[in-house]
Amino acid sequence: AQSVTQLDSQVPVFEEAPVELRCNYSSSVSVYLFWYVQYPNQGLQLLLKYLSGSTLVESINGFEAEFNKSQTSFHLRKPSVHISDTAEYFCAVFLGEKLTFGTGTRLTIIP
Amino acid sequence: DAGVTQSPTHLIKTRGQQVTLRCSPKSGHDTVSWYQQALGQGPQFIFQYYEEEERQRGNFPDRFSGHQFPNYSSELNVNALLLGDSALYLCASSTSGWGRVTEAFFGQGTRLTVV
């Protein structure tokens, strides 16, 4: 069985401060990991993904995530957040041609 | 490319009624998956369609059914609606992976409210 745990349901951060959104997974087989972002009243957009190779993956808008097999984690980070980063962030595991999502972390940026 | 389109965007139904939600996949995609996202929760997998057949199913009752058409578009039907069916229903399209990881593209969702 596979599952995804997002440890923080809400994370408030001051604008231009760094942020880390935590994600841990459990799986008995090789994993493929994703971060999706959901802006208010919208669907999900892919932020970044880890399939294989380099354990550090980056998105075009400054986010990065590091796959850590020993700690079964795939935490999302950004060194300096902007108001426009306000959204819900979901970590997901791909297995059996479907995605299993965590419960999400609401990122709130404080001006 | 219009991406994944879902209709309607919002819907209000009464308990016991039936509802049909529609999804058009991204151009070139042949696989459609449906997810239910309850308020404050992550999306939960309902089922997936490929070649007009249900390929796999999540832990949802038989009241949830679907269909895929030859043009790859899909419908999600829910019978005997319950208050607990109120949620955002998301459609995701992809190409068939058959063991390979494929990226899923999501629509904007249909917000269903059951009263």
Short mmCIF file of C-alpha atoms in Angstrom, two decimals:
data_model
loop_
_atom_site.label_atom_id
_atom_site.label_comp_id
_atom_site.label_asym_id
_atom_site.label_seq_id
_atom_site.Cartn_x
_atom_site.Cartn_y
_atom_site.Cartn_z
CA ALA A 1 0.00 0.00 0.00
CA GLN A 2 1.10 3.53 -0.54
CA SER A 3 0.26 6.72 1.28
CA VAL A 4 1.34 10.30 1.43
CA THR A 5 1.51 12.40 4.58
CA GLN A 6 1.67 16.16 4.57
CA LEU A 7 2.50 17.11 8.10
CA ASP A 8 1.30 20.71 8.04
CA SER A 9 -2.24 21.63 7.06
CA GLN A 10 -1.47 25.35 7.10
CA VAL A 11 1.79 27.30 6.81
CA PRO A 12 1.84 31.10 7.21
CA VAL A 13 4.99 32.80 5.94
CA PHE A 14 6.06 36.41 5.63
CA GLU A 15 6.62 37.68 2.11
CA GLU A 16 10.22 37.20 0.90
CA ALA A 17 10.90 34.66 3.67
CA PRO A 18 11.86 31.04 2.89
CA VAL A 19 9.37 28.20 3.19
CA GLU A 20 9.42 24.40 3.42
CA LEU A 21 6.33 22.27 2.92
CA ARG A 22 6.83 18.75 4.19
CA CYS A 23 5.82 15.53 2.50
CA ASN A 24 6.52 11.95 3.54
CA TYR A 25 5.50 8.85 1.64
CA SER A 26 5.26 5.16 2.29
CA SER A 27 5.64 2.67 -0.49
CA SER A 28 7.08 -0.77 -0.87
CA VAL A 29 8.23 -0.17 -4.41
CA SER A 30 9.99 2.52 -6.40
CA VAL A 31 8.13 5.77 -6.23
CA TYR A 32 7.42 8.61 -8.55
CA LEU A 33 6.62 11.80 -6.67
CA PHE A 34 4.81 14.96 -7.63
CA TRP A 35 3.92 18.33 -6.20
CA TYR A 36 0.74 19.98 -7.49
CA VAL A 37 -0.49 23.49 -6.72
CA GLN A 38 -4.12 24.55 -6.54
CA TYR A 39 -4.95 28.24 -6.67
CA PRO A 40 -8.33 29.36 -5.28
CA ASN A 41 -11.26 28.03 -7.28
CA GLN A 42 -9.03 26.28 -9.78
CA GLY A 43 -7.91 22.78 -10.65
CA LEU A 44 -4.51 21.28 -10.00
CA GLN A 45 -1.35 22.35 -11.81
CA LEU A 46 1.83 20.31 -11.84
CA LEU A 47 4.61 22.12 -10.01
CA LEU A 48 7.42 19.57 -10.25
CA LYS A 49 8.08 15.86 -10.32
CA TYR A 50 10.69 13.29 -9.39
CA LEU A 51 10.89 10.25 -11.65
CA SER A 52 14.54 9.23 -11.48
CA GLY A 53 18.03 10.65 -11.66
CA SER A 54 18.98 13.77 -9.73
CA THR A 55 17.26 13.86 -6.37
CA LEU A 56 16.87 17.65 -6.54
CA VAL A 57 14.19 18.85 -8.92
CA GLU A 58 13.24 22.42 -9.70
CA SER A 59 10.25 24.27 -11.07
CA ILE A 60 10.25 27.33 -13.31
CA ASN A 61 8.89 29.61 -10.57
CA GLY A 62 11.61 29.06 -7.99
CA PHE A 63 10.35 26.03 -6.08
CA GLU A 64 12.52 22.97 -5.58
CA ALA A 65 12.05 19.59 -3.95
CA GLU A 66 14.51 16.96 -2.86
CA PHE A 67 13.83 13.24 -2.94
CA ASN A 68 15.30 11.58 0.15
CA LYS A 69 14.91 7.82 -0.02
CA SER A 70 16.33 7.10 3.43
CA GLN A 71 13.89 9.50 5.07
CA THR A 72 11.07 8.73 2.60
CA SER A 73 10.54 12.43 2.10
CA PHE A 74 9.98 14.84 -0.78
CA HIS A 75 9.87 18.26 0.87
CA LEU A 76 9.09 21.37 -1.17
CA ARG A 77 11.12 24.54 -0.64
CA LYS A 78 11.33 28.08 -1.89
CA PRO A 79 14.01 30.52 -0.71
CA SER A 80 11.82 33.62 -1.02
CA VAL A 81 8.03 33.54 -1.32
CA HIS A 82 5.76 36.02 -3.05
CA ILE A 83 2.13 36.94 -2.51
CA SER A 84 1.29 35.06 -5.70
CA ASP A 85 2.46 31.79 -4.08
CA THR A 86 -0.66 31.78 -1.90
CA ALA A 87 -2.31 28.46 -2.74
CA GLU A 88 -2.90 24.88 -1.62
CA TYR A 89 -0.03 22.50 -2.30
CA PHE A 90 -0.49 18.76 -2.71
CA CYS A 91 2.15 16.07 -2.67
CA ALA A 92 1.30 12.91 -4.61
CA VAL A 93 2.68 9.46 -5.36
CA PHE A 94 2.19 7.85 -8.76
CA LEU A 95 1.71 4.08 -8.73
CA GLY A 96 -0.46 1.78 -10.76
CA GLU A 97 -1.15 4.59 -13.23
CA LYS A 98 -2.99 6.68 -10.68
CA LEU A 99 -2.08 9.40 -8.21
CA THR A 100 -2.48 9.16 -4.46
CA PHE A 101 -2.55 12.59 -2.85
CA GLY A 102 -1.78 13.94 0.56
CA THR A 103 -4.30 16.10 2.38
CA GLY A 104 -2.62 19.31 1.25
CA THR A 105 -0.86 22.28 2.83
CA ARG A 106 -2.37 25.73 2.62
CA LEU A 107 0.40 28.30 2.13
CA THR A 108 -0.54 31.78 3.25
CA ILE A 109 1.80 34.68 2.53
CA ILE A 110 1.77 37.53 5.02
CA PRO A 111 2.61 40.95 3.47
CA ASP B 1 -4.74 23.64 -27.14
CA ALA B 2 -7.72 24.03 -24.79
CA GLY B 3 -6.32 21.64 -22.21
CA VAL B 4 -8.72 19.60 -20.10
CA THR B 5 -12.21 21.07 -20.03
CA GLN B 6 -14.98 20.16 -17.62
CA SER B 7 -18.64 21.06 -17.57
CA PRO B 8 -20.54 22.38 -15.81
CA THR B 9 -18.38 24.44 -13.46
CA HIS B 10 -20.98 24.50 -10.69
CA LEU B 11 -24.00 22.37 -9.97
CA ILE B 12 -26.60 22.19 -7.22
CA LYS B 13 -28.62 19.00 -6.81
CA THR B 14 -31.07 17.61 -4.30
CA ARG B 15 -30.50 14.44 -2.29
CA GLY B 16 -31.59 11.38 -4.20
CA GLN B 17 -31.14 12.94 -7.62
CA GLN B 18 -28.73 11.84 -10.29
CA VAL B 19 -25.97 13.94 -11.86
CA THR B 20 -23.72 13.72 -14.92
CA LEU B 21 -20.41 15.53 -15.17
CA ARG B 22 -18.46 15.85 -18.40
CA CYS B 23 -14.80 16.01 -19.33
CA SER B 24 -12.91 16.59 -22.56
CA PRO B 25 -9.29 15.52 -22.36
CA LYS B 26 -6.27 17.38 -23.61
CA SER B 27 -5.56 16.84 -27.27
CA GLY B 28 -3.56 13.66 -27.83
CA HIS B 29 -4.53 12.09 -24.51
CA ASP B 30 -6.41 8.79 -24.42
CA THR B 31 -6.83 8.16 -20.69
CA VAL B 32 -9.21 9.93 -18.35
CA SER B 33 -9.21 9.69 -14.56
CA TRP B 34 -11.75 11.13 -12.15
CA TYR B 35 -11.04 12.38 -8.64
CA GLN B 36 -13.25 13.61 -5.82
CA GLN B 37 -11.91 16.43 -3.65
CA ALA B 38 -13.96 17.03 -0.53
CA LEU B 39 -13.56 20.35 1.26
CA GLY B 40 -10.22 20.52 3.03
CA GLN B 41 -9.04 17.18 1.63
CA GLY B 42 -6.76 15.95 -1.10
CA PRO B 43 -8.23 14.48 -4.28
CA GLN B 44 -9.36 10.85 -4.02
CA PHE B 45 -9.19 8.56 -7.05
CA ILE B 46 -12.60 7.41 -8.28
CA PHE B 47 -11.81 5.53 -11.50
CA GLN B 48 -9.91 5.61 -14.76
CA TYR B 49 -11.03 5.01 -18.33
CA TYR B 50 -8.98 3.84 -21.28
CA GLU B 51 -10.24 2.54 -24.62
CA GLU B 52 -13.82 3.12 -23.46
CA GLU B 53 -13.44 0.74 -20.53
CA GLU B 54 -12.96 1.23 -16.82
CA ARG B 55 -9.37 0.21 -16.25
CA GLN B 56 -9.24 0.59 -12.49
CA ARG B 57 -11.37 1.85 -9.67
CA GLY B 58 -10.86 3.40 -6.28
CA ASN B 59 -12.87 2.80 -3.14
CA PHE B 60 -16.16 4.32 -4.27
CA PRO B 61 -19.61 2.72 -4.29
CA ASP B 62 -21.40 1.55 -7.41
CA ARG B 63 -23.48 4.73 -7.35
CA PHE B 64 -20.48 6.23 -9.10
CA SER B 65 -20.22 5.14 -12.70
CA GLY B 66 -18.60 6.45 -15.81
CA HIS B 67 -18.24 6.25 -19.51
CA GLN B 68 -15.65 7.05 -22.12
CA PHE B 69 -16.58 7.85 -25.69
CA PRO B 70 -14.65 7.06 -28.90
CA ASN B 71 -13.31 10.64 -28.97
CA TYR B 72 -11.83 9.98 -25.46
CA SER B 73 -14.19 12.37 -23.69
CA SER B 74 -15.72 11.03 -20.51
CA GLU B 75 -18.70 11.31 -18.20
CA LEU B 76 -19.02 10.71 -14.50
CA ASN B 77 -22.47 9.72 -13.24
CA VAL B 78 -23.54 9.70 -9.64
CA ASN B 79 -26.90 8.18 -8.68
CA ALA B 80 -28.93 8.59 -5.50
CA LEU B 81 -26.95 11.62 -4.40
CA LEU B 82 -26.04 12.00 -0.74
CA LEU B 83 -25.07 15.14 1.12
CA GLY B 84 -21.60 13.64 1.44
CA ASP B 85 -21.18 13.65 -2.33
CA SER B 86 -20.76 17.42 -2.21
CA ALA B 87 -17.24 18.04 -3.47
CA LEU B 88 -15.06 19.31 -6.28
CA TYR B 89 -14.86 16.67 -9.00
CA LEU B 90 -11.67 16.77 -10.99
CA CYS B 91 -10.96 15.18 -14.32
CA ALA B 92 -7.39 14.38 -15.30
CA SER B 93 -6.20 13.30 -18.72
CA SER B 94 -3.00 11.55 -19.70
CA THR B 95 -1.54 9.18 -22.23
CA SER B 96 -1.62 5.51 -21.39
CA GLY B 97 1.54 4.67 -19.53
CA TRP B 98 1.47 0.90 -19.31
CA GLY B 99 4.16 0.93 -16.69
CA ARG B 100 5.68 4.26 -17.68
CA VAL B 101 4.98 7.34 -15.62
CA THR B 102 2.85 9.81 -17.53
CA GLU B 103 1.95 13.32 -16.53
CA ALA B 104 -1.68 14.00 -15.67
CA PHE B 105 -3.26 17.30 -16.65
CA PHE B 106 -6.23 18.43 -14.58
CA GLY B 107 -9.32 20.38 -15.50
CA GLN B 108 -10.75 23.22 -13.44
CA GLY B 109 -13.22 20.88 -11.80
CA THR B 110 -16.97 20.78 -11.27
CA ARG B 111 -18.19 21.99 -7.88
CA LEU B 112 -21.16 19.79 -6.91
CA THR B 113 -23.35 20.83 -4.01
CA VAL B 114 -26.00 18.42 -2.76
CA VAL B 115 -28.75 19.97 -0.66
#
